[in-house]
Short mmCIF file of C-alpha atoms (C1' of nucleotides) in Angstrom, two decimals:
data_model
loop_
_atom_site.label_atom_id
_atom_site.label_comp_id
_atom_site.label_asym_id
_atom_site.label_seq_id
_atom_site.Cartn_x
_atom_site.Cartn_y
_atom_site.Cartn_z
CA MET V 1 -0.14 -0.01 -0.15
CA SER V 2 2.89 2.39 0.92
CA LYS V 3 4.25 2.01 -2.79
CA THR V 4 5.94 4.92 -4.18
CA THR V 5 4.82 6.37 -7.29
CA ARG V 6 7.91 5.12 -9.09
CA GLU V 7 7.00 1.63 -8.06
CA GLN V 8 3.25 2.09 -9.07
CA LEU V 9 4.70 3.32 -12.64
CA LEU V 10 6.96 0.51 -13.03
CA ASP V 11 4.01 -2.04 -12.29
CA ALA V 12 1.78 -0.16 -14.67
CA ALA V 13 4.47 0.02 -17.35
CA ARG V 14 5.07 -3.75 -16.98
CA ARG V 15 1.76 -4.58 -17.47
CA GLN V 16 1.26 -2.52 -20.47
CA PHE V 17 4.49 -3.39 -22.02
CA ALA V 18 3.42 -7.13 -21.58
CA ASN V 19 -0.07 -6.38 -23.09
CA LYS V 20 0.81 -4.22 -25.91
CA GLY V 21 4.48 -4.45 -26.63
CA TYR V 22 7.02 -1.61 -26.63
CA TYR V 23 5.55 0.23 -29.43
CA GLY V 24 1.85 -0.45 -28.53
CA ALA V 25 2.35 0.99 -24.90
CA SER V 26 2.34 4.80 -24.69
CA ILE V 27 3.92 6.72 -21.70
CA ALA V 28 0.95 8.75 -21.61
CA GLY V 29 -1.34 5.77 -21.22
CA ILE V 30 0.93 4.28 -18.54
CA ALA V 31 0.90 7.52 -16.48
CA GLN V 32 -2.76 7.89 -16.93
CA GLU V 33 -3.34 4.54 -15.08
CA LEU V 34 -2.20 6.39 -11.86
CA GLY V 35 -4.10 9.52 -12.90
CA LEU V 36 -0.94 11.32 -13.67
CA SER V 37 0.36 13.10 -16.89
CA LYS V 38 3.13 11.48 -18.99
CA GLN V 39 5.56 14.26 -17.68
CA ALA V 40 5.29 12.79 -14.28
CA LEU V 41 6.69 9.64 -15.80
CA LEU V 42 9.45 11.34 -17.82
CA HIS V 43 10.27 13.16 -14.53
CA HIS V 44 10.94 9.73 -12.70
CA PHE V 45 12.56 7.74 -15.67
CA GLY V 46 13.80 10.46 -18.37
CA SER V 47 12.48 8.54 -21.43
CA LYS V 48 10.56 5.58 -22.51
CA GLU V 49 13.64 3.59 -23.32
CA LYS V 50 15.03 3.99 -19.78
CA LEU V 51 11.95 2.98 -18.27
CA TYR V 52 11.76 -0.29 -20.37
CA GLY V 53 15.47 -0.76 -19.69
CA GLU V 54 14.80 -0.74 -15.79
CA ILE V 55 12.03 -3.33 -16.26
CA LEU V 56 14.16 -5.32 -18.37
CA LYS V 57 16.92 -5.10 -15.73
CA GLY V 58 14.38 -6.24 -13.03
CA ILE V 59 13.52 -9.27 -14.90
CA SER V 60 17.30 -10.23 -15.66
CA ASP V 61 18.19 -9.59 -11.89
CA ARG V 62 15.38 -11.85 -10.82
CA MET V 63 16.35 -14.70 -13.13
CA LEU V 64 20.04 -14.49 -12.35
CA SER V 65 19.58 -14.75 -8.77
CA ALA V 66 17.20 -17.37 -9.11
CA ILE V 67 19.75 -19.48 -10.74
CA ILE V 68 22.21 -18.71 -8.24
CA ARG V 69 20.06 -19.75 -5.52
CA ILE V 70 18.73 -22.87 -6.93
CA ARG V 71 22.10 -24.03 -7.99
CA SER V 72 23.44 -23.77 -4.41
CA ASP V 73 20.17 -24.97 -2.75
CA VAL V 74 19.54 -28.15 -5.01
CA GLN V 75 22.17 -30.62 -5.94
CA ASP V 76 20.56 -32.95 -8.56
CA PRO V 77 20.71 -31.40 -11.91
CA ARG V 78 17.26 -32.68 -12.96
CA ALA V 79 15.78 -31.05 -9.74
CA GLN V 80 17.46 -27.89 -10.41
CA LEU V 81 15.86 -27.80 -13.91
CA GLU V 82 12.44 -28.65 -12.67
CA ALA V 83 12.86 -25.92 -9.95
CA LEU V 84 13.95 -23.44 -12.40
CA MET V 85 11.12 -24.13 -14.79
CA LEU V 86 8.36 -24.49 -12.43
CA GLY V 87 9.58 -22.10 -9.80
CA ASN V 88 11.22 -19.19 -11.50
CA LEU V 89 9.33 -19.11 -14.54
CA ASP V 90 6.15 -19.45 -12.75
CA ILE V 91 2.66 -18.62 -13.95
CA GLN V 92 1.78 -16.01 -11.31
CA ALA V 93 0.45 -12.57 -12.66
CA ALA V 94 3.67 -10.67 -12.61
CA GLN V 95 5.76 -13.59 -13.83
CA ARG V 96 3.60 -14.09 -16.60
CA GLU V 97 3.92 -10.56 -17.69
CA GLU V 98 7.50 -10.97 -17.51
CA ALA V 99 7.38 -14.13 -19.75
CA GLN V 100 5.26 -12.08 -22.23
CA ILE V 101 8.02 -9.18 -22.20
CA LEU V 102 10.75 -11.65 -22.85
CA MET V 103 8.84 -13.32 -25.71
CA ARG V 104 8.36 -10.01 -27.23
CA GLU V 105 11.91 -9.06 -26.67
CA VAL V 106 12.93 -12.34 -28.31
CA LEU V 107 10.49 -11.69 -31.29
CA ASP V 108 11.65 -8.13 -32.11
CA ASN V 109 15.12 -8.57 -32.75
CA ARG V 110 15.56 -4.88 -32.74
CA ALA V 111 19.06 -3.26 -31.88
CA ARG V 112 17.78 -1.64 -28.80
CA ALA V 113 20.77 -0.30 -26.88
CA GLU V 114 23.16 -2.90 -28.09
CA GLN V 115 20.80 -5.70 -27.91
CA ALA V 116 19.88 -4.67 -24.34
CA GLY V 117 17.45 -7.38 -24.40
CA THR V 118 19.43 -10.30 -25.23
CA TRP V 119 22.70 -9.86 -23.25
CA TYR V 120 21.22 -11.03 -19.90
CA LEU V 121 19.34 -13.98 -21.36
CA LYS V 122 22.76 -15.49 -22.41
CA PRO V 123 23.99 -16.30 -19.06
CA PHE V 124 20.61 -17.79 -18.34
CA LEU V 125 20.62 -20.12 -21.25
CA ASP V 126 24.44 -20.81 -20.47
CA ALA V 127 23.36 -22.24 -17.16
CA LEU V 128 20.56 -24.12 -18.46
CA VAL V 129 22.63 -25.71 -21.01
CA ASP V 130 25.09 -26.46 -18.31
CA ILE V 131 22.60 -28.16 -15.93
CA VAL V 132 21.36 -30.27 -18.78
CA ARG V 133 24.67 -31.57 -19.78
CA GLN V 134 24.99 -32.98 -16.18
CA THR V 135 21.87 -35.04 -16.44
CA PRO V 136 22.20 -38.63 -17.53
CA THR V 137 20.43 -37.94 -20.63
CA GLY V 138 22.16 -34.79 -21.39
CA ARG V 139 25.78 -36.04 -20.73
CA GLY V 140 25.83 -37.60 -24.23
CA LEU V 141 24.79 -34.46 -25.90
CA GLY V 142 26.86 -31.87 -27.70
CA GLN V 143 26.51 -28.14 -26.78
CA ALA V 144 24.24 -27.48 -29.74
CA GLU V 145 22.05 -30.49 -29.00
CA ALA V 146 21.70 -29.58 -25.41
CA LEU V 147 20.86 -26.16 -26.45
CA ALA V 148 17.99 -27.47 -28.62
CA LEU V 149 16.61 -29.32 -25.56
CA VAL V 150 16.88 -26.25 -23.51
CA ILE V 151 15.04 -24.23 -25.98
CA GLN V 152 12.23 -26.82 -26.21
CA LEU V 153 11.63 -26.81 -22.51
CA LEU V 154 11.63 -23.31 -22.24
CA GLY V 155 9.44 -22.93 -25.15
CA ALA V 156 7.00 -25.39 -23.52
CA ILE V 157 6.57 -23.16 -20.50
CA SER V 158 6.97 -19.77 -22.09
CA TYR V 159 4.31 -20.61 -24.65
CA PHE V 160 1.86 -21.64 -22.12
CA ALA V 161 2.50 -18.46 -19.93
CA VAL V 162 2.21 -16.25 -23.12
CA SER V 163 -0.97 -17.56 -24.47
CA GLU V 164 -2.96 -17.41 -21.47
CA PRO V 165 -5.52 -14.55 -22.80
CA THR V 166 -5.83 -16.38 -26.07
CA LEU V 167 -6.56 -19.81 -24.49
CA LYS V 168 -8.93 -18.04 -22.02
CA ARG V 169 -10.86 -16.75 -24.88
CA MET V 170 -10.79 -19.82 -26.96
CA PHE V 171 -11.68 -22.39 -24.41
CA GLY V 172 -13.52 -20.28 -21.73
CA GLU V 173 -12.39 -19.24 -18.26
CA SER V 174 -13.28 -22.52 -16.37
CA ALA V 175 -11.58 -24.79 -19.02
CA TYR V 176 -8.73 -22.60 -18.91
CA ALA V 177 -8.47 -22.76 -15.14
CA GLU V 178 -8.69 -26.47 -15.47
CA MET V 179 -5.74 -26.55 -17.96
CA THR V 180 -3.66 -24.41 -15.67
CA SER V 181 -4.26 -26.70 -12.49
CA HIS V 182 -2.93 -29.48 -14.68
CA TYR V 183 0.07 -27.64 -16.30
CA PRO V 184 2.76 -28.10 -13.80
CA GLU V 185 2.23 -31.79 -13.41
CA GLN V 186 2.26 -32.13 -17.30
CA LEU V 187 5.55 -29.93 -17.64
CA ARG V 188 7.23 -32.17 -14.81
CA ALA V 189 6.10 -35.32 -16.76
CA LEU V 190 7.68 -33.64 -19.96
CA ILE V 191 10.83 -32.68 -18.21
CA ARG V 192 11.17 -36.46 -16.78
CA ALA V 193 10.17 -38.01 -20.00
CA ARG V 194 13.08 -36.26 -21.73
CA LEU V 195 15.62 -36.18 -19.03
CA GLY V 196 14.80 -39.08 -16.89
CA GLY V 197 12.82 -38.86 -13.62
CA VAL V 198 14.16 -37.47 -10.31
CA SER V 199 14.51 -39.76 -7.56
CA SER V 200 12.61 -38.11 -4.90
CA ALA V 201 10.52 -34.74 -4.26
CA PRO V 202 11.60 -31.99 -6.75
CA PHE V 203 13.03 -29.63 -4.17
CA ALA V 204 14.50 -32.06 -1.97
CA GLY V 205 18.03 -31.60 -3.15
CA THR V 206 18.96 -35.24 -3.20
CA GLN V 207 22.56 -35.49 -2.21
CA THR V 208 25.01 -36.80 -4.64
CA ALA V 209 25.55 -40.18 -3.05
CA MET N 1 9.46 -14.02 -61.32
CA SER N 2 6.02 -12.95 -62.54
CA LYS N 3 4.60 -12.37 -59.36
CA THR N 4 2.02 -9.84 -59.39
CA THR N 5 2.45 -6.44 -57.27
CA ARG N 6 -0.21 -7.94 -55.09
CA GLU N 7 1.69 -10.98 -54.26
CA GLN N 8 4.91 -9.07 -53.68
CA LEU N 9 3.07 -6.75 -51.28
CA LEU N 10 1.74 -9.73 -49.41
CA ASP N 11 5.46 -11.03 -49.08
CA ALA N 12 6.66 -7.88 -47.78
CA ALA N 13 3.81 -7.26 -45.51
CA ARG N 14 4.40 -10.78 -44.02
CA ARG N 15 7.95 -10.12 -43.54
CA GLN N 16 7.47 -6.83 -41.99
CA PHE N 17 4.60 -7.82 -39.73
CA ALA N 18 6.74 -10.81 -38.63
CA ASN N 19 9.82 -8.60 -37.80
CA LYS N 20 8.11 -5.69 -36.25
CA GLY N 21 4.65 -6.58 -35.23
CA TYR N 22 1.32 -5.14 -36.30
CA TYR N 23 1.78 -1.45 -34.91
CA GLY N 24 5.69 -1.49 -35.63
CA ALA N 25 5.25 -2.19 -39.37
CA SER N 26 3.90 0.72 -41.52
CA ILE N 27 1.94 0.42 -44.80
CA ALA N 28 4.24 3.18 -46.13
CA GLY N 29 7.22 0.92 -45.27
CA ILE N 30 5.90 -1.94 -46.76
CA ALA N 31 4.97 -0.24 -50.17
CA GLN N 32 8.58 1.27 -50.00
CA GLU N 33 10.18 -2.07 -50.25
CA LEU N 34 8.90 -2.31 -53.61
CA GLY N 35 9.36 1.37 -54.35
CA LEU N 36 5.75 2.05 -54.28
CA SER N 37 3.72 4.67 -52.28
CA LYS N 38 1.57 3.61 -49.73
CA GLN N 39 -1.53 4.56 -51.80
CA ALA N 40 -0.38 1.84 -53.95
CA LEU N 41 -0.86 -0.61 -51.29
CA LEU N 42 -4.16 0.96 -50.01
CA HIS N 43 -5.41 0.64 -53.54
CA HIS N 44 -4.83 -3.02 -53.51
CA PHE N 45 -6.05 -3.83 -50.04
CA GLY N 46 -8.29 -0.83 -48.81
CA SER N 47 -6.66 -0.84 -45.43
CA LYS N 48 -3.98 -1.91 -43.18
CA GLU N 49 -6.46 -4.12 -41.13
CA LYS N 50 -7.48 -5.91 -44.36
CA LEU N 51 -4.02 -6.38 -45.53
CA TYR N 52 -3.14 -8.11 -42.13
CA GLY N 53 -6.43 -9.95 -42.34
CA GLU N 54 -5.41 -11.62 -45.70
CA ILE N 55 -2.06 -12.64 -44.36
CA LEU N 56 -3.89 -14.17 -41.23
CA LYS N 57 -6.15 -16.12 -43.79
CA GLY N 58 -3.29 -17.39 -45.64
CA ILE N 59 -1.77 -18.82 -42.53
CA SER N 60 -5.22 -20.30 -41.61
CA ASP N 61 -5.77 -21.76 -44.89
CA ARG N 62 -2.39 -23.41 -45.00
CA MET N 63 -2.76 -24.90 -41.44
CA LEU N 64 -6.08 -26.43 -41.83
CA SER N 65 -5.38 -27.98 -45.29
CA ALA N 66 -2.26 -29.49 -43.90
CA ILE N 67 -4.30 -31.01 -41.11
CA ILE N 68 -6.61 -32.51 -43.34
CA ARG N 69 -4.13 -33.82 -45.74
CA ILE N 70 -2.08 -35.38 -43.19
CA ARG N 71 -5.08 -36.89 -41.23
CA SER N 72 -6.05 -38.76 -44.24
CA ASP N 73 -2.48 -39.53 -45.50
CA VAL N 74 -1.12 -40.73 -42.22
CA GLN N 75 -2.84 -43.47 -40.02
CA ASP N 76 -0.88 -43.67 -36.79
CA PRO N 77 -1.85 -40.73 -34.54
CA ARG N 78 1.83 -40.28 -33.09
CA ALA N 79 3.07 -40.26 -36.79
CA GLN N 80 0.49 -37.51 -37.55
CA LEU N 81 1.58 -35.41 -34.79
CA GLU N 82 5.17 -35.68 -35.90
CA ALA N 83 4.25 -34.86 -39.36
CA LEU N 84 2.14 -31.77 -38.20
CA MET N 85 4.88 -30.56 -35.98
CA LEU N 86 8.04 -31.15 -38.17
CA GLY N 87 6.06 -30.63 -41.59
CA ASN N 88 3.54 -27.84 -41.31
CA LEU N 89 5.22 -25.79 -38.72
CA ASP N 90 8.64 -26.25 -40.39
CA ILE N 91 11.49 -23.92 -40.05
CA GLN N 92 11.76 -22.43 -43.58
CA ALA N 93 11.90 -18.63 -44.13
CA ALA N 94 8.21 -18.15 -44.78
CA GLN N 95 7.03 -20.65 -42.19
CA ARG N 96 9.12 -18.97 -39.80
CA GLU N 97 7.69 -15.67 -40.44
CA GLU N 98 4.11 -17.19 -40.04
CA ALA N 99 5.15 -18.54 -36.50
CA GLN N 100 6.21 -15.17 -35.51
CA ILE N 101 3.04 -13.52 -36.69
CA LEU N 102 1.22 -16.30 -34.87
CA MET N 103 3.00 -15.79 -31.86
CA ARG N 104 2.41 -12.23 -31.86
CA GLU N 105 -1.16 -12.77 -32.39
CA VAL N 106 -1.40 -14.88 -29.30
CA LEU N 107 0.45 -12.47 -27.20
CA ASP N 108 -1.33 -9.40 -28.18
CA ASN N 109 -4.78 -10.34 -27.10
CA ARG N 110 -6.38 -7.41 -28.81
CA ALA N 111 -10.03 -7.80 -29.95
CA ARG N 112 -9.10 -7.43 -33.77
CA ALA N 113 -12.37 -7.81 -35.60
CA GLU N 114 -14.07 -10.49 -33.12
CA GLN N 115 -10.61 -11.91 -32.48
CA ALA N 116 -9.84 -12.53 -36.03
CA GLY N 117 -6.56 -13.84 -34.77
CA THR N 118 -7.81 -16.65 -32.80
CA TRP N 119 -10.80 -18.11 -34.38
CA TYR N 120 -8.85 -20.10 -36.80
CA LEU N 121 -6.29 -21.20 -34.27
CA LYS N 122 -9.18 -23.07 -32.30
CA PRO N 123 -9.87 -25.89 -34.98
CA PHE N 124 -6.06 -26.46 -35.15
CA LEU N 125 -5.74 -27.07 -31.50
CA ASP N 126 -8.91 -29.04 -31.35
CA ALA N 127 -7.50 -31.37 -33.90
CA LEU N 128 -4.20 -31.73 -32.15
CA VAL N 129 -5.95 -32.48 -28.82
CA ASP N 130 -8.10 -35.03 -30.69
CA ILE N 131 -4.91 -36.66 -32.16
CA VAL N 132 -3.09 -36.61 -28.84
CA ARG N 133 -6.02 -38.48 -27.15
CA GLN N 134 -5.87 -41.20 -29.75
CA THR N 135 -2.08 -42.08 -28.58
CA PRO N 136 -1.56 -44.64 -26.04
CA THR N 137 -0.15 -42.03 -23.52
CA GLY N 138 -3.08 -39.65 -24.37
CA ARG N 139 -5.74 -42.12 -23.91
CA GLY N 140 -5.92 -41.72 -20.23
CA LEU N 141 -5.59 -37.90 -20.32
CA GLY N 142 -8.40 -35.58 -19.89
CA GLN N 143 -9.32 -32.75 -22.24
CA ALA N 144 -7.59 -30.29 -20.27
CA GLU N 145 -4.56 -32.35 -19.70
CA ALA N 146 -4.30 -33.25 -23.50
CA LEU N 147 -4.61 -29.53 -24.20
CA ALA N 148 -1.76 -28.78 -21.86
CA LEU N 149 0.44 -31.40 -23.59
CA VAL N 150 -0.37 -29.91 -26.92
CA ILE N 151 0.59 -26.31 -25.68
CA GLN N 152 3.90 -27.85 -24.65
CA LEU N 153 4.64 -29.36 -27.89
CA LEU N 154 3.50 -26.25 -29.89
CA GLY N 155 5.53 -24.18 -27.67
CA ALA N 156 8.62 -26.31 -28.18
CA ILE N 157 8.54 -25.93 -31.72
CA SER N 158 7.11 -22.27 -31.99
CA TYR N 159 9.63 -20.77 -29.54
CA PHE N 160 12.32 -22.13 -31.41
CA ALA N 161 11.23 -20.86 -34.94
CA VAL N 162 10.48 -17.48 -33.19
CA SER N 163 13.67 -17.02 -31.40
CA GLU N 164 16.02 -17.46 -34.44
CA PRO N 165 17.20 -13.84 -34.60
CA THR N 166 18.09 -13.73 -31.10
CA LEU N 167 19.70 -16.98 -30.88
CA LYS N 168 21.90 -16.26 -33.93
CA ARG N 169 22.91 -12.97 -32.31
CA MET N 170 23.60 -14.82 -28.92
CA PHE N 171 25.61 -17.75 -30.29
CA GLY N 172 26.76 -16.71 -33.58
CA GLU N 173 25.75 -17.82 -37.13
CA SER N 174 27.63 -21.36 -36.98
CA ALA N 175 26.51 -22.27 -33.56
CA TYR N 176 22.86 -21.47 -34.43
CA ALA N 177 23.29 -23.54 -37.83
CA GLU N 178 24.61 -26.75 -35.95
CA MET N 179 21.70 -26.28 -33.61
CA THR N 180 19.33 -26.11 -36.17
CA SER N 181 20.55 -29.10 -37.88
CA HIS N 182 19.83 -30.92 -34.53
CA TYR N 183 16.55 -29.55 -33.99
CA PRO N 184 14.05 -31.85 -35.81
CA GLU N 185 15.72 -34.93 -34.29
CA GLN N 186 15.59 -33.37 -30.85
CA LEU N 187 11.94 -32.40 -31.41
CA ARG N 188 11.21 -36.05 -32.45
CA ALA N 189 12.88 -37.38 -29.40
CA LEU N 190 10.59 -35.17 -27.26
CA ILE N 191 7.42 -36.12 -28.84
CA ARG N 192 8.37 -40.02 -28.56
CA ALA N 193 9.52 -39.46 -24.93
CA ARG N 194 6.28 -37.72 -24.15
CA LEU N 195 4.01 -39.93 -26.31
CA GLY N 196 5.59 -43.10 -27.03
CA GLY N 197 7.83 -44.00 -30.01
CA VAL N 198 6.20 -44.46 -33.55
CA SER N 199 6.90 -48.11 -34.64
CA SER N 200 8.51 -47.16 -37.97
CA ALA N 201 9.38 -44.38 -40.05
CA PRO N 202 7.34 -41.14 -39.20
CA PHE N 203 5.67 -40.67 -42.37
CA ALA N 204 5.05 -44.38 -43.15
CA GLY N 205 1.27 -44.19 -41.99
CA THR N 206 1.56 -47.54 -40.00
CA GLN N 207 -1.83 -49.36 -40.38
CA THR N 208 -4.09 -50.10 -37.63
CA ALA N 209 -3.40 -53.69 -37.08
"C1'" DT F 1 -11.69 9.49 -80.79
"C1'" DT F 2 -13.90 9.11 -76.53
"C1'" DT F 3 -14.82 6.54 -72.47
"C1'" DT F 4 -13.62 3.53 -68.93
"C1'" DC F 5 -10.96 0.76 -66.02
"C1'" DT F 6 -6.73 -0.36 -63.68
"C1'" DC F 7 -2.80 1.25 -61.13
"C1'" DC F 8 -0.31 4.39 -58.95
"C1'" DC F 9 0.90 9.39 -57.94
"C1'" DT F 10 1.17 14.05 -54.86
"C1'" DA F 11 -1.12 16.76 -51.60
"C1'" DC F 12 -3.16 16.84 -47.41
"C1'" DC F 13 -5.80 15.70 -43.09
"C1'" DG F 14 -6.64 14.72 -37.88
"C1'" DA F 15 -4.66 11.94 -34.36
"C1'" DT F 16 -1.00 10.07 -31.78
"C1'" DC F 17 3.47 9.56 -30.71
"C1'" DG F 18 8.01 10.57 -27.61
"C1'" DG F 19 10.16 14.74 -25.76
"C1'" DT F 20 11.19 19.80 -24.47
"C1'" DA F 21 10.19 24.10 -22.07
"C1'" DA F 22 8.56 26.74 -18.29
"C1'" DG F 23 6.41 27.15 -14.39
"C1'" DG F 24 3.37 26.18 -9.82
"C1'" DA F 25 2.86 23.59 -5.33
"C1'" DC F 26 4.96 21.99 -1.23
"C1'" DG F 27 8.18 20.55 1.96
"C1'" DA F 28 12.91 20.81 3.96
"C1'" DT F 29 16.97 23.54 4.79
"C1'" DC F 30 19.26 27.70 5.78
"C1'" DG L 1 11.18 34.78 5.43
"C1'" DA L 2 14.06 33.16 1.32
"C1'" DT L 3 16.28 29.38 -1.05
"C1'" DC L 4 16.38 25.03 -3.02
"C1'" DG L 5 15.06 20.49 -4.59
"C1'" DT L 6 11.05 17.04 -5.47
"C1'" DC L 7 7.34 16.23 -7.98
"C1'" DC L 8 3.96 17.35 -11.07
"C1'" DT L 9 1.26 20.54 -14.28
"C1'" DT L 10 -0.13 22.71 -18.99
"C1'" DA L 11 1.27 24.08 -23.46
"C1'" DC L 12 3.88 23.02 -27.35
"C1'" DC L 13 6.97 20.80 -30.77
"C1'" DG L 14 8.07 17.93 -34.86
"C1'" DA L 15 7.75 13.43 -36.48
"C1'" DT L 16 4.87 9.71 -37.90
"C1'" DC L 17 0.87 7.14 -38.28
"C1'" DG L 18 -3.53 5.31 -41.27
"C1'" DG L 19 -6.46 7.16 -44.42
"C1'" DT L 20 -8.94 10.58 -47.96
"C1'" DA L 21 -9.31 13.42 -52.27
"C1'" DG L 22 -8.27 14.02 -56.68
"C1'" DG L 23 -5.86 13.29 -60.52
"C1'" DG L 24 -2.38 11.36 -64.45
"C1'" DA L 25 -0.69 7.59 -67.34
"C1'" DG L 26 -1.84 3.83 -70.25
"C1'" DA L 27 -4.01 -0.07 -72.15
"C1'" DA L 28 -8.68 -1.91 -73.59
"C1'" DA L 29 -13.30 -1.23 -75.13
"C1'" DA L 30 -16.82 1.49 -77.41
#
DNA sequence: TTTTCTCCCTACCGATCGGTAAGGACGATC
DNA sequence: GATCGTCCTTACCGATCGGTAGGGAGAAAA
C-alpha cells in the first residue's frame, strides 16, 4: 500500500508493455493509469527507453539470482531444472507478464541499446545448458543438442505463460483454469520423460551419493 | 518472377509484420520495399487491417489444409503429430515468419475484428488435442490435460522458430546452424519421449493392425 | 476519338507518438 | 522569510501514423 509513485509506475508499465508491446504501449497511457500526466513519468525515468530498460533489468536480476540460489540449494541437476522451470518461470501474474515481455523481446530482434534485451538471457541459457549436460540424458549430448533441448523446454513453459489470454478466450475461463491446474504436473512429466525422472521430491535436493 | 504486385506486397507485408509486429510495421514502409507509395498498397487492400487479415487468412488456410491432408494420409496418431509438428510448422523462411506472426497474435490479445487472430487457431488446437487423445499415452488424459500437452509441444517448436534472430545474435551464425541441424531430431525425441515412439518411419502411416 | 478501368501518384488531413520548455505547489533547509 | 530540490502540471514541438481526395498515365473497349 505504501508503494512509491515510481514503483506504481513500474508496475503499470510492466503490465502495459506485456499486453501491448513496446511500441503499442504509450508513456501517456501508463501514467494515466495512476491519474498522472506523462511528464510525471518522464520526470521519474527520463525517457521511455530508460523506463523499459529498468523493467528488463528487473527481470534479468530476478532470473540470475534464481539461478544462483537454486544451483546452490539443489544438488541433482534434474531437480535444478524442474525448480527453475516451475519455480522461477512460474505462472503468477507478474511472472506471466515478464514472460510475455521476454517473448516480445525475443521476437522483436531490434537493436535496442546494443541488444539490451538479449545480453542478460545468455547467462541464463548457458546455465540451463550446463545443467542439462549434467543429467544422465544430457551427458551424451553436444553443446548444440543440449541447447536445442533447453529451447524446447523453455518454449514449452513460455508458450503456455504467454498464450493465456488467447486460450482463455478460446476455451473459456473454466476450461483454462482446469488446464492451468494440470500444467505443472504435465510440465514435470515432460521434463522427466525427456531427461529421466528425479528420484525423490523435486525440491528435496537429493545429495550426490 | 512473374509475381503480381499484389503478391509481392503480401510477401513484404508478411515479412514486416513478422519482424516488427502489427503496430511496428507501417503500410508506407511495406510499399516502399517495392518502390511504391502507400496509396498503391491501399489501392490493393483497402486498409492496413484488411491487408493483415489476408495474411492471417493465408496462414489459417495453410494450417487447416495441412491437418486435413495429414489426417487422411497418415494413420498412426503419433506419426500424425510428428508430421504436423515437423512438416507444417517447419523452419523455412516463410514458415518462420508465419510462426512469428502467430506468436505475436497470441501475445497481443487485442480484439481485432472479433478476435480474428484466434478463431482459426481453435480448430487447429482441437485437432491436435483429438490426435493426442488417440495415442496410447494420451488415451488416459482428460481434455484439459491433453490440451496442456499440446501447448507444450507447440511451444517447443514455436519458440525455436520464433527466437531465431536472438539465438543467432547470442551464439553466432555457425552455432545456430549446428543447433538448427539438430533440432528436428531433438523435437522427434521429445514427442516420442512424451507420447511413446512410433513403430516405423514417421511418415510411413502404419496401418491400424 | 472518346470512354472506362486499372494502377499508381502527390498533397493533405486529424490523431497520436515521444520529448522539451517553463512554471506552480510544497516540504525541507538555511 | 528566502532558497532550493522534488514532484507534477499545462502548453507546445516535430515526426509519423493510417486514411482521404483527386488526378495522371496507359491499355482496353466503345
